[in-house]
């Protein structure tokens, strides 16, 4: 079942009250109880979320209630996610983390990254068929992405909106964004693709694993049906961070942590559509890219931390995943 953080519902209630409207009327129409909104990590199912937005969106005078796009709201509501997204080695990695952990905000829409002819675009797709709901959700999400892009590359990016956007809101956005607002067929954020891989000088390597661990834990709570998959990914990461990277003992240590036999764990993972070896490769790929950002680490040390017996085996693994060697990857990153 797709769900959305109840914090969005709370913001809708606040906006509704600021207009002098009765919040009980809004909640009754959406089928939401006050008690649900008081849960610290509460979630609202997608159907009721859309019913709530369908009530609020037609009355949302966004041109007066919004401020220029910023990350303030993301930090206030989803601090670990915002912190991780602002501590990436590159804009591409920041987007990867935002899109990977974005289900913590909501799961009833989609954001896609595409690259073509030297340009990249982030396109927003809502599962709602209500035009005001689509506009409200699209702008909220694209403004977060625009603000995140400004964090890494100030003054870059074009916000593309379709014709249904209200004239007053268009004028307000145009005043904020100047010439960086365009009319198009859908809701998009466009920017030069070369920005994706430029190294971010403020990247804090030691902090990143701590934030990833916190978000892995939150995702495990969010998706109980993928309980074992997410827990295994988190345990693999933690064992690699602690230096327990030997593949011969890593699986046994994870089984001990979960209180399961190897056969039982593999059965649970198969039921969730995955295998331990694939999860190990996924984490190794992500950790390899992260560790290679640290120029003080020798390539052999990076491979050793990931459990490879030799530099050549690590190189074969990395080239198979990314079509270039670890040294080539590091060289490109240093020139970006």
Coordinates of N, CA and C in Angstrom, one line a residue, residues 54-141:
X54 N -7.2 17.2 -2.9 CA -8.2 17.7 -3.8 C -9.1 18.7 -3.1
X55 N -9.2 18.7 -1.7 CA -10.0 19.7 -1.0 C -9.1 21.0 -0.9
X56 N -7.8 20.8 -0.6 CA -7.0 22.0 -0.3 C -6.5 22.7 -1.6
X57 N -6.1 22.0 -2.6 CA -5.5 22.6 -3.8 C -6.3 23.7 -4.5
X58 N -7.6 23.5 -4.7 CA -8.3 24.6 -5.3 C -8.3 25.9 -4.6
X59 N -8.1 25.9 -3.2 CA -8.1 27.1 -2.4 C -6.7 27.5 -2.0
X60 N -5.7 26.9 -2.6 CA -4.3 27.2 -2.2 C -3.8 28.4 -3.1
X61 N -3.8 29.5 -2.5 CA -3.2 30.7 -3.2 C -1.7 30.7 -3.0
X62 N -1.1 29.9 -3.8 CA 0.3 29.6 -3.6 C 1.2 30.8 -3.8
X63 N 0.7 31.7 -4.6 CA 1.6 32.9 -4.9 C 1.8 33.8 -3.6
X64 N 0.9 33.7 -2.7 CA 1.0 34.4 -1.4 C 1.6 33.6 -0.3
X65 N 1.3 32.3 -0.3 CA 1.7 31.5 0.9 C 3.1 30.9 0.7
X66 N 3.6 30.9 -0.5 CA 5.0 30.4 -0.7 C 6.0 31.4 -0.6
X67 N 7.2 31.0 -0.3 CA 8.4 31.8 -0.4 C 9.3 31.3 -1.5
X68 N 10.3 32.0 -1.9 CA 11.2 31.4 -3.0 C 11.7 30.1 -2.6
X69 N 11.9 29.2 -3.6 CA 12.3 27.8 -3.3 C 13.5 27.7 -2.4
X70 N 13.4 26.9 -1.3 CA 14.5 26.8 -0.4 C 14.4 25.4 0.2
X71 N 15.5 25.0 0.9 CA 15.5 23.7 1.6 C 15.1 23.7 3.0
X72 N 14.6 24.8 3.4 CA 14.2 25.0 4.8 C 13.1 24.0 5.2
X73 N 12.1 23.8 4.4 CA 11.0 22.8 4.8 C 11.5 21.4 4.8
X74 N 12.4 21.1 3.9 CA 13.0 19.7 3.8 C 13.8 19.4 5.1
X75 N 14.6 20.4 5.5 CA 15.3 20.2 6.8 C 14.4 20.1 8.0
X76 N 13.4 20.9 8.0 CA 12.5 20.9 9.1 C 11.7 19.6 9.3
X77 N 11.3 19.0 8.2 CA 10.4 17.8 8.2 C 11.2 16.5 8.1
X78 N 12.3 16.5 7.3 CA 13.0 15.3 7.0 C 14.5 15.6 7.1
X79 N 14.9 15.8 8.4 CA 16.3 16.3 8.6 C 17.4 15.3 8.1
X80 N 17.3 14.0 8.4 CA 18.4 13.1 7.9 C 18.4 13.1 6.4
X81 N 17.3 13.1 5.7 CA 17.3 13.1 4.2 C 17.9 14.4 3.7
X82 N 17.5 15.5 4.2 CA 18.0 16.8 3.8 C 19.5 16.8 4.0
X83 N 20.0 16.3 5.2 CA 21.4 16.4 5.6 C 22.2 15.5 4.6
X84 N 21.7 14.3 4.3 CA 22.4 13.4 3.3 C 22.5 14.1 1.9
X85 N 21.4 14.6 1.5 CA 21.3 15.2 0.1 C 22.3 16.4 0.0
X86 N 22.5 17.1 1.1 CA 23.5 18.3 1.1 C 24.9 17.9 1.5
X87 N 25.1 16.6 1.6 CA 26.5 16.1 1.9 C 26.8 14.9 0.9
X88 N 26.8 15.2 -0.4 CA 27.1 14.2 -1.4 C 28.4 14.6 -2.1
X89 N 29.0 13.7 -2.7 CA 30.3 14.0 -3.5 C 30.0 14.7 -4.7
X90 N 28.8 14.7 -5.2 CA 28.4 15.4 -6.5 C 26.9 15.6 -6.5
X91 N 26.5 16.4 -7.4 CA 25.0 16.6 -7.6 C 24.3 15.3 -8.1
X92 N 25.0 14.5 -8.9 CA 24.4 13.2 -9.3 C 24.2 12.3 -8.0
X93 N 25.2 12.3 -7.2 CA 25.0 11.4 -6.0 C 23.9 12.0 -5.1
X94 N 23.8 13.3 -5.0 CA 22.7 13.9 -4.2 C 21.4 13.5 -4.7
X95 N 21.2 13.5 -6.0 CA 20.0 13.1 -6.7 C 19.7 11.6 -6.4
X96 N 20.7 10.8 -6.5 CA 20.6 9.4 -6.3 C 20.0 9.2 -4.9
X97 N 20.6 9.8 -3.9 CA 20.1 9.6 -2.5 C 18.7 10.2 -2.4
X98 N 18.4 11.4 -3.0 CA 17.1 12.0 -2.8 C 16.0 11.0 -3.4
X99 N 16.3 10.5 -4.6 CA 15.3 9.6 -5.2 C 15.2 8.3 -4.5
X100 N 16.3 7.8 -4.0 CA 16.3 6.5 -3.3 C 15.5 6.5 -2.0
X101 N 15.7 7.6 -1.2 CA 15.0 7.7 0.1 C 13.8 8.6 0.1
X102 N 13.4 9.1 -1.1 CA 12.2 9.9 -1.2 C 10.9 9.2 -0.7
X103 N 10.8 7.9 -0.8 CA 9.6 7.3 -0.2 C 9.3 7.7 1.2
X104 N 10.3 8.1 2.0 CA 10.1 8.6 3.3 C 9.1 9.8 3.3
X105 N 9.1 10.6 2.2 CA 8.2 11.7 2.1 C 6.9 11.2 1.6
X106 N 6.9 10.4 0.4 CA 5.7 9.9 -0.1 C 6.0 8.9 -1.3
X107 N 5.0 8.1 -1.5 CA 5.2 7.0 -2.5 C 4.2 7.0 -3.7
X108 N 3.4 8.1 -3.8 CA 2.3 8.1 -4.8 C 2.7 9.0 -5.9
X109 N 3.9 9.1 -6.3 CA 4.3 9.9 -7.4 C 5.7 9.4 -7.8
X110 N 6.3 10.0 -8.9 CA 7.6 9.5 -9.4 C 8.3 10.7 -10.0
X111 N 9.7 10.7 -9.8 CA 10.6 11.6 -10.4 C 11.6 10.9 -11.2
X112 N 11.8 11.2 -12.5 CA 12.7 10.5 -13.4 C 13.8 11.5 -13.9
X113 N 15.0 10.9 -13.9 CA 16.2 11.7 -14.4 C 16.5 11.1 -15.8
X114 N 16.7 12.1 -16.7 CA 17.0 11.7 -18.1 C 18.1 12.6 -18.6
X115 N 19.1 12.1 -19.4 CA 20.2 12.8 -20.0 C 20.2 12.7 -21.5
X116 N 20.3 13.8 -22.2 CA 20.2 13.8 -23.6 C 20.8 15.1 -24.2
X117 N 21.7 15.0 -25.2 CA 22.3 16.1 -25.9 C 22.9 17.2 -25.0
X118 N 23.6 16.7 -23.9 CA 24.3 17.6 -23.0 C 23.4 18.2 -22.0
X119 N 22.1 17.9 -22.0 CA 21.2 18.4 -21.0 C 20.6 17.3 -20.1
X120 N 20.3 17.6 -18.9 CA 19.6 16.6 -18.0 C 18.3 17.2 -17.6
X121 N 17.3 16.4 -17.4 CA 16.0 16.9 -16.9 C 15.4 15.9 -15.8
X122 N 14.8 16.5 -14.8 CA 14.1 15.8 -13.8 C 12.6 16.1 -14.1
X123 N 11.9 15.0 -14.4 CA 10.5 15.1 -14.7 C 9.6 14.6 -13.6
X124 N 8.6 15.3 -13.2 CA 7.7 14.9 -12.1 C 6.4 14.3 -12.6
X125 N 6.0 13.2 -12.1 CA 4.7 12.5 -12.5 C 3.9 12.2 -11.2
X126 N 2.7 12.7 -11.2 CA 1.8 12.4 -10.1 C 0.8 11.3 -10.5
X127 N 0.4 10.5 -9.5 CA -0.6 9.5 -9.8 C -2.0 10.0 -9.7
X128 N -2.2 11.3 -9.3 CA -3.5 11.9 -9.2 C -3.9 12.4 -10.6
X129 N -5.3 12.4 -10.9 CA -5.8 12.9 -12.1 C -6.5 14.3 -11.9
X130 N -6.3 14.9 -10.7 CA -6.9 16.2 -10.4 C -5.9 17.2 -10.8
X131 N -6.2 18.1 -11.7 CA -5.1 19.1 -12.2 C -4.6 20.0 -11.1
X132 N -5.4 20.4 -10.1 CA -4.9 21.3 -9.1 C -4.0 20.5 -8.2
X133 N -4.3 19.2 -7.9 CA -3.4 18.4 -7.1 C -2.1 18.2 -7.8
X134 N -2.1 17.9 -9.1 CA -0.9 17.7 -9.8 C 0.0 18.9 -9.8
X135 N -0.6 20.1 -10.0 CA 0.1 21.3 -10.0 C 0.7 21.6 -8.6
X136 N -0.1 21.4 -7.5 CA 0.4 21.6 -6.2 C 1.6 20.7 -5.8
X137 N 1.4 19.4 -6.1 CA 2.5 18.4 -5.8 C 3.7 18.6 -6.7
X138 N 3.5 18.9 -7.9 CA 4.6 19.1 -8.8 C 5.5 20.3 -8.4
X139 N 4.9 21.4 -8.1 CA 5.6 22.6 -7.7 C 6.4 22.4 -6.4
X140 N 5.7 21.7 -5.4 CA 6.3 21.5 -4.1 C 7.6 20.6 -4.3
X141 N 7.5 19.6 -5.1 CA 8.7 18.7 -5.3 C 9.7 19.3 -6.2

